[in-house]
mmCIF file of C-alpha atoms and ligand atoms in Angstrom:
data_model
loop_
_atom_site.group_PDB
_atom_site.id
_atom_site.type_symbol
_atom_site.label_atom_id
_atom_site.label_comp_id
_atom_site.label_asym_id
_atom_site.label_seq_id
_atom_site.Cartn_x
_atom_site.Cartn_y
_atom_site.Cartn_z
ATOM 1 C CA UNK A 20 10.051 -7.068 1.869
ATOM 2 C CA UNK A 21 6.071 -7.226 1.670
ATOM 3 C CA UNK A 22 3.124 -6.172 -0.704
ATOM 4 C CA UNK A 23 2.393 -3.900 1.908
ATOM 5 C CA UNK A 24 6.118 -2.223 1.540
ATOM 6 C CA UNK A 25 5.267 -1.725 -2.308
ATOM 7 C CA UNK A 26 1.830 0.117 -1.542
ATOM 8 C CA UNK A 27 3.017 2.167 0.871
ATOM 9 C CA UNK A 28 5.763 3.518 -1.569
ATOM 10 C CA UNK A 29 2.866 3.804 -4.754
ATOM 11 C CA UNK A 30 -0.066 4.123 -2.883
ATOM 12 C CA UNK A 31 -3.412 2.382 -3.376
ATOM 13 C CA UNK A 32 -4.846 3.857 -6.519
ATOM 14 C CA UNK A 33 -6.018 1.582 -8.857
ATOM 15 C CA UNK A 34 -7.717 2.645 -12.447
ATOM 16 C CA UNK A 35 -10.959 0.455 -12.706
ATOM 17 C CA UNK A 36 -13.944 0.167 -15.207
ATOM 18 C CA UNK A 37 -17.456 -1.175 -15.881
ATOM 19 C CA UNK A 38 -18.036 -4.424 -17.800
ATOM 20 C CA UNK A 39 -19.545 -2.395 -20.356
ATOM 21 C CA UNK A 40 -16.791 -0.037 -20.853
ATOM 22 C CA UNK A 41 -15.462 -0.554 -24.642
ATOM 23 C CA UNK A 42 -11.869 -1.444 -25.540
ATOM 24 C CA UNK A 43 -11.558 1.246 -27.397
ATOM 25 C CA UNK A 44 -12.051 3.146 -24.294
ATOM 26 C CA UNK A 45 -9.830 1.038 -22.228
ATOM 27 C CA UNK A 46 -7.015 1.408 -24.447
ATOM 28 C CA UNK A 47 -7.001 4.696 -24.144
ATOM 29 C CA UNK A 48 -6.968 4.523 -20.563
ATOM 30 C CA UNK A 49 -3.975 2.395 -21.066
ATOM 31 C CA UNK A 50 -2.068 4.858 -23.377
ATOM 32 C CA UNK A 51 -2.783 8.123 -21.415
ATOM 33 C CA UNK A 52 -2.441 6.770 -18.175
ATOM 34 C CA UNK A 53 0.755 4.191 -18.918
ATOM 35 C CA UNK A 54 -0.210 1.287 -17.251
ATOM 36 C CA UNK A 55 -0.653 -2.527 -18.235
ATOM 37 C CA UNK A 56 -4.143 -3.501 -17.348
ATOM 38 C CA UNK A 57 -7.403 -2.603 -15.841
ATOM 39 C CA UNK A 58 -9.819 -3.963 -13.210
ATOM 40 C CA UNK A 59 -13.480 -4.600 -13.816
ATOM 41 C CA UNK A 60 -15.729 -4.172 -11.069
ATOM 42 C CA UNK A 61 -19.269 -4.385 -10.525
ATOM 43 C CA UNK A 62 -22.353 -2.489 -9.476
ATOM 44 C CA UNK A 63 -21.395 -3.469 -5.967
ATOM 45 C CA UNK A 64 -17.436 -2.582 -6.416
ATOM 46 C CA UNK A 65 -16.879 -5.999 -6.772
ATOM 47 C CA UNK A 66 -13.478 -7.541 -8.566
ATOM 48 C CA UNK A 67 -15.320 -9.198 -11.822
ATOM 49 C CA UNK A 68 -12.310 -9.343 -13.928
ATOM 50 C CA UNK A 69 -8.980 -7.915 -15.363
ATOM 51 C CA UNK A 70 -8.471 -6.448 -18.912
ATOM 52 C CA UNK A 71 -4.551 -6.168 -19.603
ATOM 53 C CA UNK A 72 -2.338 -5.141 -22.906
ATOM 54 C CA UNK A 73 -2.374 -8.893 -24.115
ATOM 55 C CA UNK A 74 -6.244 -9.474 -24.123
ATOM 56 C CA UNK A 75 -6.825 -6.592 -26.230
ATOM 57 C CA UNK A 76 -3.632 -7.532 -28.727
ATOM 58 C CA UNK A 77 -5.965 -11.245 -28.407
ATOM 59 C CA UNK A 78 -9.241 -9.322 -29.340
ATOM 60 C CA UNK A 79 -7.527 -7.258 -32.205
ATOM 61 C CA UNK A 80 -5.951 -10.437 -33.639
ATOM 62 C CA UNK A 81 -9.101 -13.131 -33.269
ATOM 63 C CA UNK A 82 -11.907 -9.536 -34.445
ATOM 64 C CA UNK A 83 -9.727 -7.176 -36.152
ATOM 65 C CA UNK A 84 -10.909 -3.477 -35.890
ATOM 66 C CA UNK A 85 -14.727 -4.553 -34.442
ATOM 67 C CA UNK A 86 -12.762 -5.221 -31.193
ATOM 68 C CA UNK A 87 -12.541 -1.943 -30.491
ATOM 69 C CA UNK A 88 -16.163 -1.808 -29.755
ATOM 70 C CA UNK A 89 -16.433 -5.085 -27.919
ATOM 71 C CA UNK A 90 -17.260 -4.609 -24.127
ATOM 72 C CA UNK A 91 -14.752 -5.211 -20.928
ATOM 73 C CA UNK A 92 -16.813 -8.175 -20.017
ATOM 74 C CA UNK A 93 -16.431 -10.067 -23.606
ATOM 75 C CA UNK A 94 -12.313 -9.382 -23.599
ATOM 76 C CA UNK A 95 -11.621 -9.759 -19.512
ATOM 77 C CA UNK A 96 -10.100 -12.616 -17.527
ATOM 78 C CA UNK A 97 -12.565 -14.101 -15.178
ATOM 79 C CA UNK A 98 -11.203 -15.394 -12.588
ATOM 80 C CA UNK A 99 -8.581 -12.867 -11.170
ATOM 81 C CA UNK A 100 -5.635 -14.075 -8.766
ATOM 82 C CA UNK A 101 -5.206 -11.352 -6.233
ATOM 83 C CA UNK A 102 -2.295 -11.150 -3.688
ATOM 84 C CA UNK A 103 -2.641 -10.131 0.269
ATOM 85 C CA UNK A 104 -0.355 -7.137 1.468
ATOM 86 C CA UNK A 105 1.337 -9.326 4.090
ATOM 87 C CA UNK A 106 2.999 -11.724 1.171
ATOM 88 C CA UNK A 107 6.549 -11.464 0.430
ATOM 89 C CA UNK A 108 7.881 -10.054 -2.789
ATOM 90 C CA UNK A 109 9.273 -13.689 -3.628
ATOM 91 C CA UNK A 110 5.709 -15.161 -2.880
ATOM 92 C CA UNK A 111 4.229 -12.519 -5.579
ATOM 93 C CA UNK A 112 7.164 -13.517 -8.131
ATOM 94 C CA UNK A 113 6.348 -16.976 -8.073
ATOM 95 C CA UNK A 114 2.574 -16.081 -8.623
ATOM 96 C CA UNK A 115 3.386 -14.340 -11.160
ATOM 97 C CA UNK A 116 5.721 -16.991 -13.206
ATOM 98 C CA UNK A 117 3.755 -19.448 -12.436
ATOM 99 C CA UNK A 118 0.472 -17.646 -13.792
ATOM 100 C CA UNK A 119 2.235 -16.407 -16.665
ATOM 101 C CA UNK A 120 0.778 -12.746 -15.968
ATOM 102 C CA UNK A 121 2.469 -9.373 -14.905
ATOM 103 C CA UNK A 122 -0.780 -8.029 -12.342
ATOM 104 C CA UNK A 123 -1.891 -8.577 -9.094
ATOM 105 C CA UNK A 124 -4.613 -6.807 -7.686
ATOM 106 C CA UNK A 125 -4.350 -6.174 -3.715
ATOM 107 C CA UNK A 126 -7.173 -7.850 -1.728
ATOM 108 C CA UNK A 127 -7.800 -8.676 1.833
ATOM 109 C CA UNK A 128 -11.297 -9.183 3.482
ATOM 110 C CA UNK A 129 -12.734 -8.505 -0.285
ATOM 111 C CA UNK A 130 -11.548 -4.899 0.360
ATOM 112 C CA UNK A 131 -9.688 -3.815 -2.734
ATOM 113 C CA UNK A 132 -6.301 -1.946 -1.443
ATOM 114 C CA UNK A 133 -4.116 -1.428 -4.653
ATOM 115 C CA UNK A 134 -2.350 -3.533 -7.209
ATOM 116 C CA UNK A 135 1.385 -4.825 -7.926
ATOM 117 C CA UNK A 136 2.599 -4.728 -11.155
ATOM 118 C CA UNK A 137 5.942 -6.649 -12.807
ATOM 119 C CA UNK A 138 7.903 -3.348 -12.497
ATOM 120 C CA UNK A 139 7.261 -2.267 -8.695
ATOM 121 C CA UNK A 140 8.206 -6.169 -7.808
ATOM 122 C CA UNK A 141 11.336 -6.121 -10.116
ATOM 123 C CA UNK A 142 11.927 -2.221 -8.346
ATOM 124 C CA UNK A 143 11.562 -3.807 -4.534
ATOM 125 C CA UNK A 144 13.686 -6.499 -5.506
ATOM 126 C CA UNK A 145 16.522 -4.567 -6.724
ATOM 127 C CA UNK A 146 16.490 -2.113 -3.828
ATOM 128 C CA UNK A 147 16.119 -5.047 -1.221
ATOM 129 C CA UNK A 148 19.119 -6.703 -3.418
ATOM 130 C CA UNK A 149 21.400 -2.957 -3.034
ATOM 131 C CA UNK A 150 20.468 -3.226 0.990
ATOM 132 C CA UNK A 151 21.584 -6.361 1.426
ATOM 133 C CA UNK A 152 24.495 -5.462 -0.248
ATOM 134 C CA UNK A 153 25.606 -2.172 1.590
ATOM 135 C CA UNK A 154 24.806 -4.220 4.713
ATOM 136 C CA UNK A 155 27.450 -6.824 3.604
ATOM 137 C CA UNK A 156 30.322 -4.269 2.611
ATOM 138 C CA UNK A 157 29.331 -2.172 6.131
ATOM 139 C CA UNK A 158 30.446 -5.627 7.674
ATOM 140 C CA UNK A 159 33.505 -6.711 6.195
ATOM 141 C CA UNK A 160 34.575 -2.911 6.624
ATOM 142 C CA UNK A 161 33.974 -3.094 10.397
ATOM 143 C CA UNK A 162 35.539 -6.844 10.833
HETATM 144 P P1 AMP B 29 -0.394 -9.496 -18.244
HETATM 145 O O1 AMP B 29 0.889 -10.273 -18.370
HETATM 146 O O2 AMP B 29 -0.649 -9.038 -16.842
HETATM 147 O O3 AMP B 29 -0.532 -8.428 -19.274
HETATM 148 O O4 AMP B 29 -1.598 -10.524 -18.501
HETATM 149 C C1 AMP B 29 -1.540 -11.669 -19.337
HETATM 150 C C2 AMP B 29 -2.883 -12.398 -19.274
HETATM 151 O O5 AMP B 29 -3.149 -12.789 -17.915
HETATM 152 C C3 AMP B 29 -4.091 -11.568 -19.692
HETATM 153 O O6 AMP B 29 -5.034 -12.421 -20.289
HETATM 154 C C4 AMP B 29 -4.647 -11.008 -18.390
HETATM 155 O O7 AMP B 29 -6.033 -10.771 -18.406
HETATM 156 C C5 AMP B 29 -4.335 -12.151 -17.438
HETATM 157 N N1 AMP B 29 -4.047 -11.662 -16.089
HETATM 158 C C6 AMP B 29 -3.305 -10.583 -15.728
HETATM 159 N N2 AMP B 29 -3.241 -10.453 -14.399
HETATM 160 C C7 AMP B 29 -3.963 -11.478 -13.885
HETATM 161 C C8 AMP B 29 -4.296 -11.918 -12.567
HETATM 162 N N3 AMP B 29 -3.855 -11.279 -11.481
HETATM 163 N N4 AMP B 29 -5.089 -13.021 -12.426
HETATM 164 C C9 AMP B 29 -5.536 -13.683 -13.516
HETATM 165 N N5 AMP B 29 -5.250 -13.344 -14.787
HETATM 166 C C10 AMP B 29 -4.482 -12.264 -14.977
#
């Protein structure tokens, strides 16, 4: 199973923002929408960063209340590991272990197509994992 298998089940929409859009703003994006993180784009569309859950929790803790009104650009993560939609779902797991973070935005050619999250890996794998399975039982049934 691919990245591509995942965004053709959720689709390609992906909630982005301005560098100068507030936290306060962004969380609730978060809340209302029920998702993890945000991308920050550019003028140009451009992927300039990613604001998730745990740098706002990291804003609120080092600022206190004044994050709130701190901009996307002072709270994101810079430099943003993406994922292409021909990668497996065990290549994106690693990624993600490895990089400690539960995101990947979708990118090929520069062209933004979607993102992965934690849960629609863990969901693939666990409907790959039932296929294989039924496969397996179809087989010992027929031998
Ligand atoms: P998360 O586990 O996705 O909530 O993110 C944990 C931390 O990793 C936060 O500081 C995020 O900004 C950062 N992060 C999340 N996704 C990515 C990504 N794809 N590339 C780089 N950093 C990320």
């Amino acid at each position: 199973m691919f990245v591509s298998d995942i965004l053709a089940e959720k689709g390609g929409l992906v909630y982005t923002v301005s560098p100068g859009t507030t936290v306060s703003h962004i969380s609730r994006q978060l809340s209302t929408r029920r998702i993890g993180s945000v991308l920050v784009v550019d003028r140009l569309d451009r992927l300039a960063g990613i604001v998730s859950e745990r740098d706002i929790v990291n804003a609120v803790a080092t600022h206190g209340a004044p994050a709130l009104e701190l901009d996307a650009s002072e709270v994101m993560t810079r430099n943003v590991v993406t994922c292409d939609p021909d990668d497996s779902i065990d290549q994106v797991m690693e990624t993600m272990t490895q990089g400690r973070f539960r995101h990947l935005p979708v990118v090929r050619h520069g062209e933004l197509l979607g993102l992965v999250s934690i849960g629609d890996v863990v969901k693939a794998r666990i409907a790959e994992t039932q296929h294989e399975a039924e496969a397996l039982r179809a087989y010992i049934v027929a031998g």
